[in-house]
Structures are given as C-alpha cells and as structure tokens.
C-alpha cells in the first residue's frame, strides 16, 4: 500500500509529458502492441514488394518472399540492427511463429480445395508419366546431392537417410497455386497443354506431400522401422477421411448447391473438421499441414459451395497470415551465412540440379509421350516453378532440424531463382517458336463495319452495355459485331473454378443478347494487370467503340477519402509521369476513378463510359453540346435515330458563329422529321430530365458541366460519357 503511494507521488512530482512518453514506450514493448505493429509492417512490406514484382511480370509471391528476407537478418538485421531488434526481438518471435502456422493451415486447406480430383481421374496417361518423371528425376538428383554434402552440411543428430530423403523432396516440389495462376494469366487453361500441366502439377502436389509426410514420420520416429507405425496410422486416417468424413461433408454441401450463403453453424462444422484433421496428423507424427491439405481435398466438390467457403477464409489467409510466414522464413534466411566461395558453389549446384530435375526432366518426359518441342519446354518451365510450396517444405525441414541455417538459405535462393525464371523462359520459348500465334482473343480479328467492345467488371452490369450497344446498332446487325470482355485480377486462389466462373459471368450478358436476337462474342481472361490487358485488346482489335461501366470512386464523398485519393495518386509512378509531361493534373476531380482514367489515357479508340441507372431503351435521348469540339456527338445521335427511332433533344451551347452543329441538326430533321429538336437551358427542368432515358455528353465537358449544374445529378437517368 505504501509502495503504491510512493509511485503516485513520483508521477505527481515528475514531468507529466515525459511520463506520458515513457508509458508509450512501455506500451510499444508490450506483447500485444508489438505484435500488432509487426503485423502492420509485414503486410505493408509484403504488399509493396508483391506489387513491384507483379508490375515486372513476375508472380507477386516472389516479392512477398523477398519482403520477408529484407525484413530479416539478411538486410534490415545486417544494416539496421537497432531497428531489427526493436521490430523483431527474439522473445516476440514465438507469437509470430504461432500465427504463421495458423495461416499455413488455412492456406493448405485452400490448396486442398483447389485440387480437382475428378480431373486427375479422367486425364490421360501423358500427364501421369510427366508427373512421375517430374518427381523421380529431381528426387534422385537431390538424394545424390545429399551424398556429397551430408558430412559437411547436415546436422549432427540427423542420419543420412532422413537428410537425403528431405533433399530429394525439396528438389521435387512444384508450386501448384503459382503454376495454376500463370496458366490462367496466359490464357492456356482451356487448351490441351493447360489441362496437362494442371493435372501434372496436381498429381505432383499430392505425391510430393505424401512423400514429405513419410519423411517427417521417419525423422520424428528416428528410424524407418519405427516410422512404419506412423505411416500405418496415417493410412488409417486417410481411409477414415475418405470413406466416412467425405460422404458426410458431401451431404452438407449438397444442401448448399444453389444457395449463395452458408450459415455459421455449417461453417463451424467444416472448421472443426479442418482443425481436427490437422490435430490428428500432428499427433500421429506427419505434421498438421498434411491434415489441413487432406481436409481441403475431401471438401464437397460442388463449385458453388467451394467458392463460398474459400471466399470466407482466403483473404484472411493470404493477406494477413501468409505474409507473417514469409517474414518468419526471412528471419531464418541469413544470406550472410553463405560467406565462402565453396558455399556459393554448392548453392549454384543446388539450383542447377533443381533446374535439370524439373525443367529438363519434365520437358523430356513430355517429348517422349508425344508432345511437340514448344509444348514440352513450356511444361518443363511451368513445372520448374516452386514458390511458396517450396518454402513451406523448407520450413518444415528447418523446424525438424533436418536443415542447417546455411542450407536453408541456399534452398530459399533456389526457390526464388526457379520461380523467377519461369516468366522469362516462357517468353523466350514463345519467341523461338514464332509459328504459332497466341490463342487468347483470336476470335476478335474479324473486321466488320461496326465493332463494339463491351467491358464489364461485374456480370450484372454487362446487361446494360448490351442494351446500349443494341440501341446504337439494331438495324445494322449484319454489319455489326458485339464482343463482351470480362477480365479479372489474378489475386485469388480459385483457379480450378475458372471455367464455371466464366460461364456464370457471361450467362446474363449472353442471355440478354439472345433475347435481343443479337450474336455476341465472349472473351474471358485472368490477368496480372486488368487495365493494361483491356487496352491491349481494344487497341489491337480494330474496334469502333469501347463501352464500359463507370466505377464507383473510393475518393468521393468524404474528406478522408479525398486525402487517400491524393496519396494514392502521388505514389502512382505513371500518374507522376503524366503530371510532369502535362498529360493530366496531379489532383483530379473524383467523378471518374483512376482505373477509368488510365484506360482513357491509353485507348486509341473512342470510349463510352456508361452510368447505368436501370437503362432499358433509348426512346428519349438528351444530347449536351457545350462547344464546337462536341460536334462528334451528332454521329451518335444519328445512330440512335436510325436504329431505335429515338426522340432526341439537343442542348446546343456551342459558339454562335459555329454553324456546323445547327446545319447537321437541320439535315437530320430533313431525313428523320420529328426525331430531333433543339432545346434551351431554360426548358431543362426536373420534369424534362425525368422523361429522358439516356443523356449523352462528351468527356471533355462532363465534369465541368456537372459541377455547374449539381441540381441535375439526382434527376438524371442513365448517362453516356463519350470521348472524341
């Protein structure tokens, strides 16, 4: 009690501000505050490095792994030891380790759900041969490598069998999620080649994890004979999961075949299955990650259910927990330990054997089963990607004590190199074999008189674009082509569901086109850069008009939103370049979002930005002509009158000495009497605007006009903003 009074008296006598600063410092070193700070730093670093590598055409996972290495002793710890000691003190790593393991359990669960076991059962003998070759050859090379480096680089308590088996497994891993993403981004998922590679990677994944489980059992048991009991219990566990648990889960999944939500009780059941499976495999000695992978593989195989369930956990797993795993790996990766030329020679040998085993081995196997050289080399390059899955296996080996710190660092470097080289090798292969054209978008090369490209981000918003394109071309159907394009970002892991997602996305658009008796071409792609790929399609396809929906701006409506908008524009390198060159202002109005502005700045064809407010028909159209540059809007006016018999009202605010617009209006009146009229500003009121189905305005004058006539915004119906 007296001691307590003494503390209070010290606080009263001391400097209150210094005491406040002292309390902040103490709070920062508190476990919860420090953990939160660590997570914030980790997420920012992972997203930043992932963004950089995505921009240079590499899988973002390489950047995220590199972020972990940068935050670890290899860079920050070496050059800024005080910062490293503050952010990642040794006594705080236990909490990060636990969180990373939870993240890996969720990640492996998702990977298990991504496997298409039916596809494995139905694929041809070619994929099985290639898959087995891509395991056996690198595995043999890894065991051979272990023979030469065991004495100098294996931990003392690990026998040769365990070390050799683990080195073999480490060279045999293929990063299934990274490979699947590359296939989708390159648009070959629907080809025979894409099907073979996906099947090979899936079979490879299952085989490698089963072998890894056996190796873990041997290491933990201490001998092969003792490990047989672990393997026996593992087989009993697998049979139990497949024969008893899977049918039970399938019945639950069937109940949600057509529903869009899963209630919390059902979610709880599936999480219990996940955690129980991970607990059992960890207890019997084959690691919790194998149990998570198995739980995912036996989940109900209907696409709708898996999509709902993956959506509930993948963002948390990928954005929050996995970056923590990358940093834990980075803290274990000390590049400085490879401080001798002989060690770098071993690192180079590991990389060489890894490439020979996977790339060369898979390519030769593909050629033997009848693939041409281009496809064989492509298969080899894709199977050689290791990425995150390699890192998972290496961390298991490190935790079990099978790998020393310097060997762990060597293997991490090998994982980064083999994953990084996939993109450049694929580009080189395509450059060498020039005789075959890219199959993505070949259907767009037909030249017709009127070609409309309809770009939608959400399926339901594509319907309005079809209606608008029909209004602009209804009577010229035979001379017009409609192409709907849907490009989505490759940020998720739901690669195996791409075909079903494509069908679901285009279903409302195609259905609406059919109801209007219009034929429509559909193009679908998973992309690393949606905007750039859209520009590529638009500029190379000889289209007359790109129609797209406007996006909702995150910067509109609040002071904080505008501040964030200002920040994102300033750190955007392309935005800064355009500002310096005078192409655009640094701070723009928020009415049109940055994605749309990027498309507008790069498109070489006219772009129509559609603000769809339940648009149905263009019976009554209001055209705003603000100056002589808006004369091109008369072209669209003529199209609407010709194709839809629209009643057009033109507000002509152009200069009095400019007679071109008035002359063209008079010509339209002669050819289509009573379909066009001029109106004055005074006649435009709420009643008038309420009758208009569509308002057409140029991009040049849209924002300025809206700013001066804000009272029109809520009264306006659908708006088409067109570039010249």
XYZ file of C-alpha atoms in Angstrom:
724
model
C 0.000 0.000 0.000
C 2.839 2.410 0.947
C 4.766 1.435 -2.192
C 1.715 2.274 -4.214
C 1.570 5.736 -2.671
C 5.228 6.196 -3.468
C 4.626 5.533 -7.154
C 1.802 8.034 -7.241
C 3.965 10.692 -5.626
C 6.690 10.160 -8.240
C 4.180 10.681 -11.033
C 2.988 13.904 -9.470
C 6.489 15.271 -8.989
C 7.843 14.259 -12.423
C 7.283 15.850 -15.833
C 3.834 14.656 -16.958
C 4.794 14.714 -20.648
C 7.935 12.636 -20.014
C 5.882 10.160 -18.049
C 3.433 10.008 -20.950
C 6.265 9.302 -23.409
C 7.630 6.670 -21.058
C 4.253 4.948 -20.892
C 4.047 4.941 -24.716
C 7.486 3.308 -24.926
C 6.459 0.672 -22.399
C 3.230 0.018 -24.270
C 5.145 -0.417 -27.541
C 7.183 -3.169 -25.929
C 4.061 -4.866 -24.619
C 3.461 -8.142 -26.466
C 0.083 -7.182 -27.973
C 1.144 -3.713 -29.158
C 4.399 -5.079 -30.606
C 2.590 -7.932 -32.362
C 0.122 -5.520 -33.968
C 2.982 -3.253 -35.094
C 4.832 -6.254 -36.537
C 1.769 -7.337 -38.498
C 1.273 -3.821 -39.901
C 4.910 -3.620 -41.060
C 4.782 -7.147 -42.505
C 1.580 -6.559 -44.508
C 2.823 -3.242 -45.911
C 6.189 -4.730 -46.921
C 4.594 -7.820 -48.471
C 2.062 -5.821 -50.479
C 4.713 -3.336 -51.648
C 7.228 -5.930 -52.835
C 4.434 -8.070 -54.273
C 3.203 -5.045 -56.257
C 6.706 -4.355 -57.625
C 7.175 -7.911 -58.873
C 3.676 -8.010 -60.288
C 4.489 -4.882 -62.301
C 7.571 -6.527 -63.846
C 5.578 -9.581 -64.890
C 6.523 -11.903 -62.029
C 4.261 -13.739 -59.557
C 3.648 -11.481 -56.563
C 4.625 -14.355 -54.249
C 8.291 -13.777 -55.213
C 8.070 -10.213 -53.955
C 6.317 -11.326 -50.784
C 9.046 -13.902 -50.070
C 11.688 -11.258 -50.772
C 9.928 -8.890 -48.350
C 10.468 -11.460 -45.616
C 14.161 -11.728 -46.478
C 14.509 -7.922 -46.489
C 12.932 -7.661 -43.028
C 15.180 -10.461 -41.748
C 18.855 -10.580 -40.798
C 19.994 -10.597 -44.444
C 19.244 -6.872 -44.907
C 17.486 -4.951 -42.111
C 19.143 -7.064 -39.424
C 22.548 -6.611 -41.021
C 22.475 -2.894 -41.849
C 19.934 -1.605 -39.301
C 20.368 -3.907 -36.273
C 18.682 -1.486 -33.857
C 15.561 -1.323 -35.997
C 15.526 -5.105 -36.353
C 15.961 -5.575 -32.610
C 13.074 -3.179 -31.944
C 10.673 -4.673 -34.524
C 11.547 -8.350 -34.151
C 13.108 -9.025 -30.751
C 13.866 -12.696 -30.150
C 11.295 -13.047 -27.369
C 8.469 -11.907 -29.709
C 9.055 -14.430 -32.483
C 7.065 -17.158 -30.745
C 3.799 -15.268 -31.264
C 4.594 -14.681 -34.948
C 5.502 -18.339 -35.357
C 2.131 -19.481 -33.999
C 0.228 -17.055 -36.239
C 2.243 -18.179 -39.277
C 1.362 -21.806 -38.579
C -2.341 -20.925 -38.356
C -2.010 -19.112 -41.676
C -0.314 -22.121 -43.272
C -3.045 -24.437 -42.023
C -5.690 -22.225 -43.667
C -3.570 -21.911 -46.821
C -3.054 -25.669 -47.185
C -6.772 -26.161 -46.606
C -7.479 -23.852 -49.563
C -4.866 -25.655 -51.704
C -6.591 -28.950 -50.941
C -9.940 -27.487 -52.045
C -8.358 -26.177 -55.247
C -7.404 -29.676 -56.375
C -9.759 -31.153 -58.942
C -9.627 -34.848 -58.081
C -12.093 -35.734 -60.837
C -9.725 -34.208 -63.375
C -6.913 -36.383 -62.029
C -9.029 -39.494 -62.508
C -10.036 -38.627 -66.065
C -6.786 -37.281 -67.538
C -4.744 -39.269 -69.980
C -1.680 -41.340 -69.391
C 0.560 -38.479 -70.677
C 0.038 -36.339 -67.582
C 0.758 -39.250 -65.226
C 4.029 -40.081 -66.992
C 5.181 -36.442 -66.953
C 4.158 -36.022 -63.328
C 6.055 -39.120 -62.186
C 9.125 -38.045 -64.163
C 8.982 -34.595 -62.569
C 9.159 -36.282 -59.153
C 11.546 -39.201 -59.747
C 14.293 -37.325 -61.631
C 14.714 -34.336 -59.254
C 14.243 -36.638 -56.242
C 17.104 -38.845 -57.437
C 19.308 -35.820 -58.067
C 18.506 -34.479 -54.593
C 19.465 -37.774 -52.955
C 22.670 -37.811 -54.982
C 23.455 -34.245 -53.900
C 22.864 -35.203 -50.256
C 25.547 -37.908 -50.552
C 28.199 -35.270 -51.310
C 27.164 -32.550 -48.845
C 25.934 -34.683 -45.922
C 29.154 -34.771 -43.887
C 29.859 -31.048 -44.049
C 26.375 -29.547 -44.025
C 23.893 -31.884 -42.298
C 23.068 -31.501 -38.589
C 24.931 -33.988 -36.393
C 21.824 -35.653 -34.960
C 20.222 -36.314 -38.379
C 21.113 -39.561 -40.126
C 21.821 -39.734 -43.844
C 18.505 -41.376 -44.775
C 16.387 -38.551 -43.390
C 18.676 -35.845 -44.822
C 18.823 -37.465 -48.259
C 15.066 -38.025 -48.453
C 14.388 -34.436 -47.475
C 16.834 -33.062 -50.047
C 15.109 -35.214 -52.667
C 11.693 -33.884 -51.703
C 12.954 -30.276 -51.685
C 14.036 -30.529 -55.321
C 10.771 -32.269 -56.313
C 8.260 -29.620 -55.183
C 6.150 -27.724 -57.737
C 4.199 -24.624 -56.671
C 0.712 -25.661 -57.733
C -1.046 -22.308 -56.977
C 1.643 -20.223 -58.727
C 1.647 -22.533 -61.748
C -2.150 -22.500 -61.978
C -2.154 -18.705 -61.824
C 0.443 -18.412 -64.621
C -1.618 -20.750 -66.823
C -4.744 -18.682 -66.281
C -2.946 -15.382 -66.905
C -1.510 -16.670 -70.183
C -4.922 -17.870 -71.311
C -3.920 -21.506 -71.956
C -6.163 -23.046 -69.301
C -8.659 -24.228 -71.937
C -6.031 -25.788 -74.198
C -4.821 -29.375 -74.077
C -1.452 -28.088 -72.887
C -3.034 -26.238 -69.971
C -5.046 -29.298 -68.933
C -1.929 -31.494 -68.986
C 0.146 -29.059 -66.922
C -2.602 -28.518 -64.330
C -3.039 -32.278 -63.978
C 0.712 -32.831 -63.716
C 1.035 -30.161 -61.035
C -1.908 -31.511 -59.036
C -0.600 -35.100 -59.167
C 2.873 -33.809 -58.340
C 1.490 -31.892 -55.370
C -0.267 -34.928 -53.912
C 2.716 -37.237 -54.474
C 5.215 -34.769 -53.015
C 3.121 -34.182 -49.900
C 2.644 -37.909 -49.331
C 6.415 -38.426 -49.635
C 7.022 -35.477 -47.326
C 4.639 -36.959 -44.778
C 6.629 -40.217 -44.911
C 9.923 -38.352 -44.476
C 8.520 -36.421 -41.487
C 7.414 -39.708 -39.943
C 10.918 -41.163 -40.392
C 12.601 -38.085 -38.897
C 10.302 -37.970 -35.884
C 10.335 -41.732 -35.295
C 14.108 -41.957 -35.604
C 14.176 -44.953 -37.941
C 12.372 -46.408 -40.931
C 11.026 -49.346 -38.902
C 9.578 -47.091 -36.207
C 8.137 -44.835 -38.887
C 6.119 -47.735 -40.314
C 3.728 -47.441 -37.376
C 3.255 -43.735 -38.103
C 2.669 -44.455 -41.787
C 0.196 -47.216 -40.898
C -1.823 -44.857 -38.704
C -1.617 -42.225 -41.451
C -3.148 -44.681 -43.943
C -5.938 -45.493 -41.465
C -6.527 -41.751 -41.062
C -6.708 -41.192 -44.856
C -9.177 -44.090 -45.278
C -11.296 -42.728 -42.427
C -11.385 -39.259 -44.003
C -12.279 -40.550 -47.476
C -14.770 -43.265 -46.551
C -16.576 -41.703 -43.589
C -15.949 -37.970 -43.294
C -16.129 -37.120 -47.011
C -19.644 -38.586 -47.603
C -20.892 -36.747 -44.529
C -19.492 -33.427 -45.782
C -20.824 -34.068 -49.297
C -24.377 -34.300 -47.951
C -23.967 -30.956 -46.213
C -22.508 -29.423 -49.362
C -25.414 -30.672 -51.478
C -27.798 -28.683 -49.316
C -25.956 -25.515 -50.374
C -25.607 -26.374 -54.052
C -27.674 -23.379 -55.164
C -27.528 -21.121 -52.112
C -25.335 -18.009 -52.020
C -24.589 -18.121 -48.299
C -23.571 -20.718 -45.727
C -24.798 -20.280 -42.170
C -22.362 -20.084 -39.273
C -23.258 -23.495 -37.871
C -22.190 -25.168 -41.123
C -19.018 -23.069 -41.243
C -18.265 -24.205 -37.686
C -18.633 -27.867 -38.707
C -16.152 -27.513 -41.545
C -13.665 -25.619 -39.397
C -13.912 -28.347 -36.765
C -13.148 -30.928 -39.470
C -10.164 -28.838 -40.607
C -8.738 -28.373 -37.118
C -9.433 -31.976 -36.058
C -7.706 -33.265 -39.184
C -4.684 -31.026 -38.547
C -4.618 -32.105 -34.893
C -4.700 -35.818 -35.761
C -1.892 -35.650 -38.318
C 0.256 -33.550 -35.980
C -0.361 -36.018 -33.146
C 0.473 -39.153 -35.141
C 3.636 -37.500 -36.464
C 3.105 -36.317 -40.068
C 2.578 -32.562 -39.465
C -0.607 -30.532 -39.121
C -0.251 -29.104 -42.645
C -0.846 -32.508 -44.200
C -4.081 -32.798 -42.226
C -5.196 -29.356 -43.430
C -4.383 -30.317 -47.025
C -6.349 -33.565 -46.658
C -9.325 -31.764 -45.120
C -9.443 -29.419 -48.106
C -9.198 -32.273 -50.607
C -12.271 -34.060 -49.183
C -14.472 -30.968 -49.072
C -17.712 -31.154 -51.111
C -16.737 -30.827 -54.754
C -19.626 -28.685 -55.977
C -18.192 -25.418 -57.241
C -20.713 -23.099 -55.610
C -20.020 -24.415 -52.129
C -16.242 -24.308 -52.509
C -16.410 -20.785 -53.902
C -18.455 -19.595 -50.911
C -16.209 -21.299 -48.372
C -12.921 -20.224 -49.966
C -14.235 -16.668 -50.109
C -14.720 -16.715 -46.337
C -11.121 -17.520 -45.492
C -8.760 -16.802 -48.380
C -8.373 -13.048 -47.844
C -7.523 -13.543 -44.171
C -5.140 -16.394 -45.026
C -3.411 -14.654 -47.931
C -3.328 -11.027 -46.794
C -2.924 -11.386 -43.027
C -1.327 -14.728 -42.132
C 0.836 -15.728 -45.120
C 2.980 -12.554 -45.044
C 3.776 -13.446 -41.428
C 5.002 -16.829 -42.661
C 7.183 -15.088 -45.268
C 8.798 -12.945 -42.570
C 9.392 -15.949 -40.312
C 11.094 -17.592 -43.300
C 13.044 -14.375 -43.944
C 14.192 -14.219 -40.312
C 15.536 -17.752 -40.769
C 17.217 -16.932 -44.081
C 20.649 -15.482 -43.417
C 22.274 -14.900 -46.790
C 25.368 -13.745 -44.904
C 25.977 -17.344 -43.757
C 26.879 -18.201 -47.344
C 30.162 -16.338 -46.900
C 32.537 -18.684 -48.667
C 33.021 -19.329 -52.420
C 32.619 -23.043 -51.763
C 29.177 -22.436 -50.234
C 28.134 -20.367 -53.267
C 29.333 -23.206 -55.481
C 27.042 -25.579 -53.591
C 24.196 -23.052 -53.963
C 24.819 -22.921 -57.711
C 24.904 -26.719 -57.853
C 21.584 -26.943 -55.998
C 19.995 -24.503 -58.477
C 21.459 -26.390 -61.451
C 20.242 -29.781 -60.234
C 16.818 -28.325 -59.423
C 16.505 -26.967 -62.977
C 17.792 -30.174 -64.588
C 15.484 -32.311 -62.488
C 12.281 -30.344 -63.004
C 12.675 -28.343 -66.207
C 14.745 -30.763 -68.271
C 13.181 -33.887 -66.735
C 9.590 -32.756 -67.326
C 10.364 -31.476 -70.834
C 11.999 -34.746 -71.911
C 9.164 -36.794 -70.420
C 6.633 -34.618 -72.294
C 8.548 -35.101 -75.545
C 8.695 -38.874 -75.017
C 4.894 -39.107 -74.667
C 4.398 -37.229 -77.953
C 4.283 -33.502 -77.185
C 5.969 -31.100 -79.632
C 9.096 -29.242 -78.521
C 7.317 -25.966 -77.759
C 4.731 -27.614 -75.500
C 7.370 -29.869 -73.915
C 9.603 -26.932 -72.998
C 6.576 -24.958 -71.765
C 5.595 -27.858 -69.499
C 9.154 -28.011 -68.182
C 9.292 -24.273 -67.473
C 5.973 -24.338 -65.623
C 6.756 -27.449 -63.576
C 10.041 -25.822 -62.520
C 8.205 -23.131 -60.509
C 8.480 -23.769 -56.770
C 7.458 -20.594 -54.954
C 5.531 -20.778 -51.712
C 5.107 -24.561 -51.624
C 8.887 -24.981 -51.581
C 9.113 -22.505 -48.725
C 6.531 -24.481 -46.735
C 8.528 -27.698 -47.163
C 11.818 -25.981 -46.287
C 10.382 -24.510 -43.087
C 9.161 -27.942 -42.038
C 12.686 -29.271 -42.565
C 14.164 -26.372 -40.604
C 11.769 -26.871 -37.685
C 12.529 -30.608 -37.596
C 16.243 -29.852 -37.510
C 16.941 -31.602 -40.821
C 18.384 -28.439 -42.417
C 21.093 -26.180 -41.070
C 20.651 -22.435 -41.416
C 23.094 -22.139 -44.336
C 21.464 -25.000 -46.272
C 18.053 -23.447 -45.582
C 19.317 -20.155 -47.085
C 20.682 -21.983 -50.139
C 17.362 -23.720 -50.731
C 15.401 -20.457 -50.359
C 17.627 -18.867 -53.012
C 16.953 -21.877 -55.263
C 13.193 -21.469 -54.759
C 13.347 -17.788 -55.702
C 15.537 -18.357 -58.779
C 13.489 -21.241 -60.197
C 10.218 -19.368 -59.682
C 11.577 -16.112 -61.117
C 12.905 -17.791 -64.255
C 9.519 -19.206 -65.331
C 8.286 -15.959 -66.918
C 11.437 -15.141 -68.943
C 11.781 -18.743 -70.150
C 8.159 -18.841 -71.335
C 8.700 -15.577 -73.236
C 11.873 -16.999 -74.795
C 10.064 -20.191 -75.830
C 7.277 -18.173 -77.479
C 9.875 -16.022 -79.240
C 11.758 -19.035 -80.602
C 8.598 -20.819 -81.766
C 7.012 -17.913 -83.633
C 4.975 -20.065 -85.986
C 2.092 -20.450 -83.505
C 0.051 -17.415 -82.530
C -1.338 -16.702 -79.137
C -4.781 -18.292 -78.790
C -6.197 -15.709 -76.374
C -8.588 -13.379 -78.301
C -8.129 -14.845 -81.816
C -11.899 -14.606 -82.276
C -11.731 -10.802 -82.299
C -9.836 -10.434 -85.563
C -12.869 -10.389 -87.889
C -13.223 -6.972 -89.498
C -16.756 -5.588 -89.674
C -18.221 -2.158 -90.232
C -19.250 -1.526 -86.631
C -17.309 -3.286 -83.892
C -18.314 -2.699 -80.276
C -16.205 -3.902 -77.344
C -18.207 -4.199 -74.115
C -16.088 -4.327 -70.962
C -17.782 -5.148 -67.671
C -16.297 -5.788 -64.223
C -19.494 -7.203 -62.707
C -21.677 -9.641 -64.723
C -24.960 -7.927 -63.883
C -23.635 -4.597 -65.166
C -22.874 -6.060 -68.579
C -26.591 -6.293 -69.362
C -26.959 -2.511 -69.685
C -23.971 -2.384 -72.038
C -25.638 -4.952 -74.314
C -28.851 -2.902 -74.363
C -26.919 0.280 -75.162
C -24.885 -1.367 -77.942
C -28.110 -2.763 -79.399
C -29.659 0.723 -79.400
C -26.662 2.008 -81.357
C -26.693 -0.787 -83.958
C -30.028 -2.594 -84.037
C -30.762 -2.037 -87.736
C -27.184 -2.745 -88.789
C -26.983 -6.160 -87.141
C -25.384 -7.911 -90.120
C -22.654 -5.274 -90.312
C -22.050 -5.112 -86.565
C -20.211 -7.301 -84.081
C -20.602 -7.208 -80.311
C -17.733 -8.514 -78.190
C -18.108 -8.769 -74.424
C -14.864 -8.964 -72.457
C -14.519 -9.830 -68.785
C -11.017 -9.653 -67.309
C -10.454 -10.346 -63.635
C -7.409 -9.853 -61.459
C -5.329 -12.894 -60.567
C -5.342 -12.227 -56.856
C -7.215 -15.259 -55.599
C -6.515 -18.971 -55.459
C -9.738 -20.076 -57.143
C -8.030 -21.166 -60.341
C -9.684 -24.559 -60.773
C -13.128 -22.962 -60.930
C -12.271 -20.646 -63.834
C -14.451 -22.385 -66.427
C -17.501 -22.325 -64.169
C -16.804 -18.717 -63.203
C -16.537 -17.734 -66.867
C -19.853 -19.395 -67.689
C -21.514 -17.760 -64.693
C -20.089 -14.325 -65.554
C -21.231 -14.317 -69.168
C -24.583 -16.014 -68.614
C -26.646 -12.814 -68.015
C -24.888 -10.977 -70.868
C -25.370 -13.772 -73.392
C -28.943 -14.297 -72.238
C -29.766 -10.622 -72.812
C -28.080 -10.661 -76.247
C -30.125 -13.728 -77.223
C -33.344 -12.054 -76.117
C -32.467 -9.151 -78.438
C -31.618 -11.583 -81.289
C -28.019 -10.416 -81.247
C -24.974 -12.630 -81.575
C -22.155 -11.847 -79.159
C -18.548 -12.978 -78.754
C -17.335 -13.585 -75.207
C -13.722 -13.146 -74.104
C -12.502 -14.096 -70.637
C -9.075 -13.773 -69.061
C -7.414 -13.866 -65.655
C -4.841 -11.111 -65.666
C -1.999 -9.609 -63.679
C -2.975 -6.148 -64.966
C -6.644 -5.832 -65.935
C -6.435 -2.307 -67.327
C -3.371 -2.950 -69.490
C -4.811 -6.157 -70.922
C -8.080 -4.400 -71.746
C -6.156 -1.637 -73.552
C -4.219 -4.295 -75.478
C -7.448 -5.945 -76.651
C -9.138 -2.635 -77.522
C -6.221 -1.187 -79.477
C -5.373 -4.353 -81.421
C -8.910 -5.457 -82.243
C -9.840 -2.650 -84.682
C -12.926 -1.715 -82.669
C -15.037 1.351 -83.344
C -16.118 1.928 -79.746
C -15.256 0.653 -76.282
C -18.264 0.697 -73.953
C -17.625 0.263 -70.233
C -19.273 0.965 -66.904
C -18.031 3.707 -64.662
C -16.558 2.552 -61.376
C -17.532 3.975 -58.028
C -14.721 6.212 -56.813
C -13.388 5.467 -53.334
C -12.350 9.115 -53.077
C -15.820 10.570 -53.382
C -17.874 11.909 -50.535
C -15.535 12.214 -47.558
C -12.543 14.310 -46.549
C -10.588 11.169 -45.607
C -11.461 9.584 -48.926
C -10.097 12.565 -50.831
C -6.941 12.518 -48.703
C -6.436 8.848 -49.503
C -7.128 9.557 -53.142
C -4.492 12.276 -53.156
C -1.986 9.878 -51.565
C -2.567 7.032 -53.992
C -2.231 9.373 -56.936
C 1.053 10.809 -55.661
C 2.660 7.376 -55.143
C 1.492 6.208 -58.567
C 4.624 6.455 -60.792
C 2.628 6.645 -64.016
C 0.453 9.388 -62.552
C 3.538 11.425 -61.701
C 4.991 10.943 -65.196
C 1.744 12.116 -66.805
C 1.674 15.098 -64.464
C 5.255 16.140 -65.305
C 4.588 15.772 -69.046
C 1.384 17.780 -68.730
C -0.951 14.963 -69.784
C -3.048 15.238 -66.631
C -3.334 17.078 -63.355
C -1.968 15.597 -60.154
C -5.252 16.018 -58.309
C -8.295 15.288 -60.440
C -11.975 15.510 -59.741
C -13.291 12.333 -58.143
C -16.207 11.839 -60.530
C -14.180 9.463 -62.715
C -11.993 6.882 -60.972
C -8.293 6.312 -61.605
C -8.770 2.943 -63.368
C -11.094 4.559 -65.900
C -8.717 7.492 -66.340
C -5.868 5.087 -67.112
C -7.961 3.347 -69.776
C -8.962 6.693 -71.270
C -5.331 7.837 -71.445
C -4.176 4.687 -73.274
C -7.105 3.853 -75.554
C -6.626 4.633 -79.248
C -10.343 4.275 -79.993
C -13.407 6.179 -78.761
C -14.518 5.185 -75.276
C -18.052 5.363 -73.941
C -18.344 5.446 -70.144
C -21.821 4.310 -69.184
C -23.531 5.349 -65.953
C -26.329 2.783 -65.915
C -29.448 3.692 -63.925
C -31.722 0.816 -64.941
C -31.342 1.626 -68.647
C -33.782 -0.230 -70.891
C -34.409 1.610 -74.163
C -33.233 4.869 -75.732
C -36.634 6.206 -76.718
C -35.874 9.697 -75.401
C -32.323 10.983 -75.555
C -30.838 14.263 -74.331
C -27.574 15.388 -76.008
C -25.404 18.117 -74.450
C -23.243 20.045 -76.926
C -21.140 22.514 -74.972
C -18.702 23.744 -77.629
C -17.588 23.115 -81.200
C -15.450 20.118 -80.116
C -18.682 18.269 -79.263
C -19.818 18.052 -82.882
C -18.885 14.345 -82.971
C -21.830 13.646 -80.615
C -24.151 14.206 -83.575
C -22.780 10.939 -85.053
C -24.175 9.002 -82.089
C -27.400 10.967 -82.326
C -27.817 9.807 -85.928
C -27.150 6.208 -84.950
C -29.798 6.248 -82.231
C -32.407 7.771 -84.525
C -31.591 5.315 -87.303
C -31.540 2.191 -85.120
C -34.039 2.950 -82.340
C -36.247 5.758 -83.689
C -35.123 7.818 -80.706
C -36.605 11.208 -79.923
C -33.513 13.390 -79.451
C -33.348 16.747 -77.672
C -30.148 18.718 -78.261
C -28.934 21.439 -75.927
C -26.545 23.402 -78.147
C -24.286 25.682 -76.126
C -21.611 25.984 -78.838
C -20.405 29.333 -80.093
C -22.880 31.362 -82.133
C -20.508 31.640 -85.092
C -20.196 27.850 -85.293
C -22.929 26.738 -87.695
C -21.774 23.118 -88.240
C -23.854 21.618 -85.439
C -27.019 23.525 -86.372
C -26.574 22.606 -90.006
C -26.233 18.915 -89.156
C -29.314 19.067 -86.950
C -31.282 20.564 -89.854
C -30.078 17.755 -92.151
C -31.261 15.150 -89.644
C -34.645 16.886 -89.446
C -34.978 16.578 -93.207
C -34.156 12.846 -93.199
C -35.971 11.950 -89.985
C -38.719 14.504 -89.335
C -39.879 14.970 -85.740
C -36.982 12.925 -84.306
C -34.681 15.762 -83.280
C -35.194 19.190 -81.741
C -33.134 21.907 -80.114
C -33.891 22.929 -76.537
C -32.779 25.859 -74.418
C -31.304 25.797 -70.920
C -34.496 27.315 -69.524
C -36.599 24.388 -70.734
C -34.406 21.814 -68.985
C -36.047 21.184 -65.638
C -36.801 18.208 -63.414
C -39.828 17.187 -65.441
C -37.816 17.252 -68.673
C -34.896 15.244 -67.248
C -37.249 12.656 -65.788
C -38.512 11.818 -69.275
C -35.028 11.208 -70.754
C -33.882 7.582 -70.962
C -30.320 8.484 -71.834
C -28.150 11.609 -71.601
C -25.095 11.906 -73.865
C -22.219 14.243 -73.061
C -18.558 14.465 -74.044
C -15.849 13.567 -71.556
C -14.218 16.952 -72.168
C -17.202 18.812 -70.761
C -18.789 16.252 -68.443
C -17.133 17.119 -65.152
C -17.209 20.871 -65.655
C -20.886 20.791 -66.590
C -21.844 18.590 -63.655
C -20.015 20.908 -61.276
C -22.050 23.884 -62.529
C -25.394 22.042 -62.635
C -25.287 19.874 -59.496
C -29.057 20.096 -59.231
C -29.300 17.856 -62.325
C -27.315 14.933 -60.890
C -30.069 13.205 -58.917
C -32.631 13.874 -61.657
C -30.561 12.404 -64.476
C -31.135 8.849 -65.597
C -28.528 6.829 -67.483
C -25.585 8.813 -68.829
C -23.199 8.031 -71.695
C -19.914 9.941 -71.484
C -18.012 9.671 -74.781
C -14.505 10.574 -75.858
C -13.899 12.118 -79.250
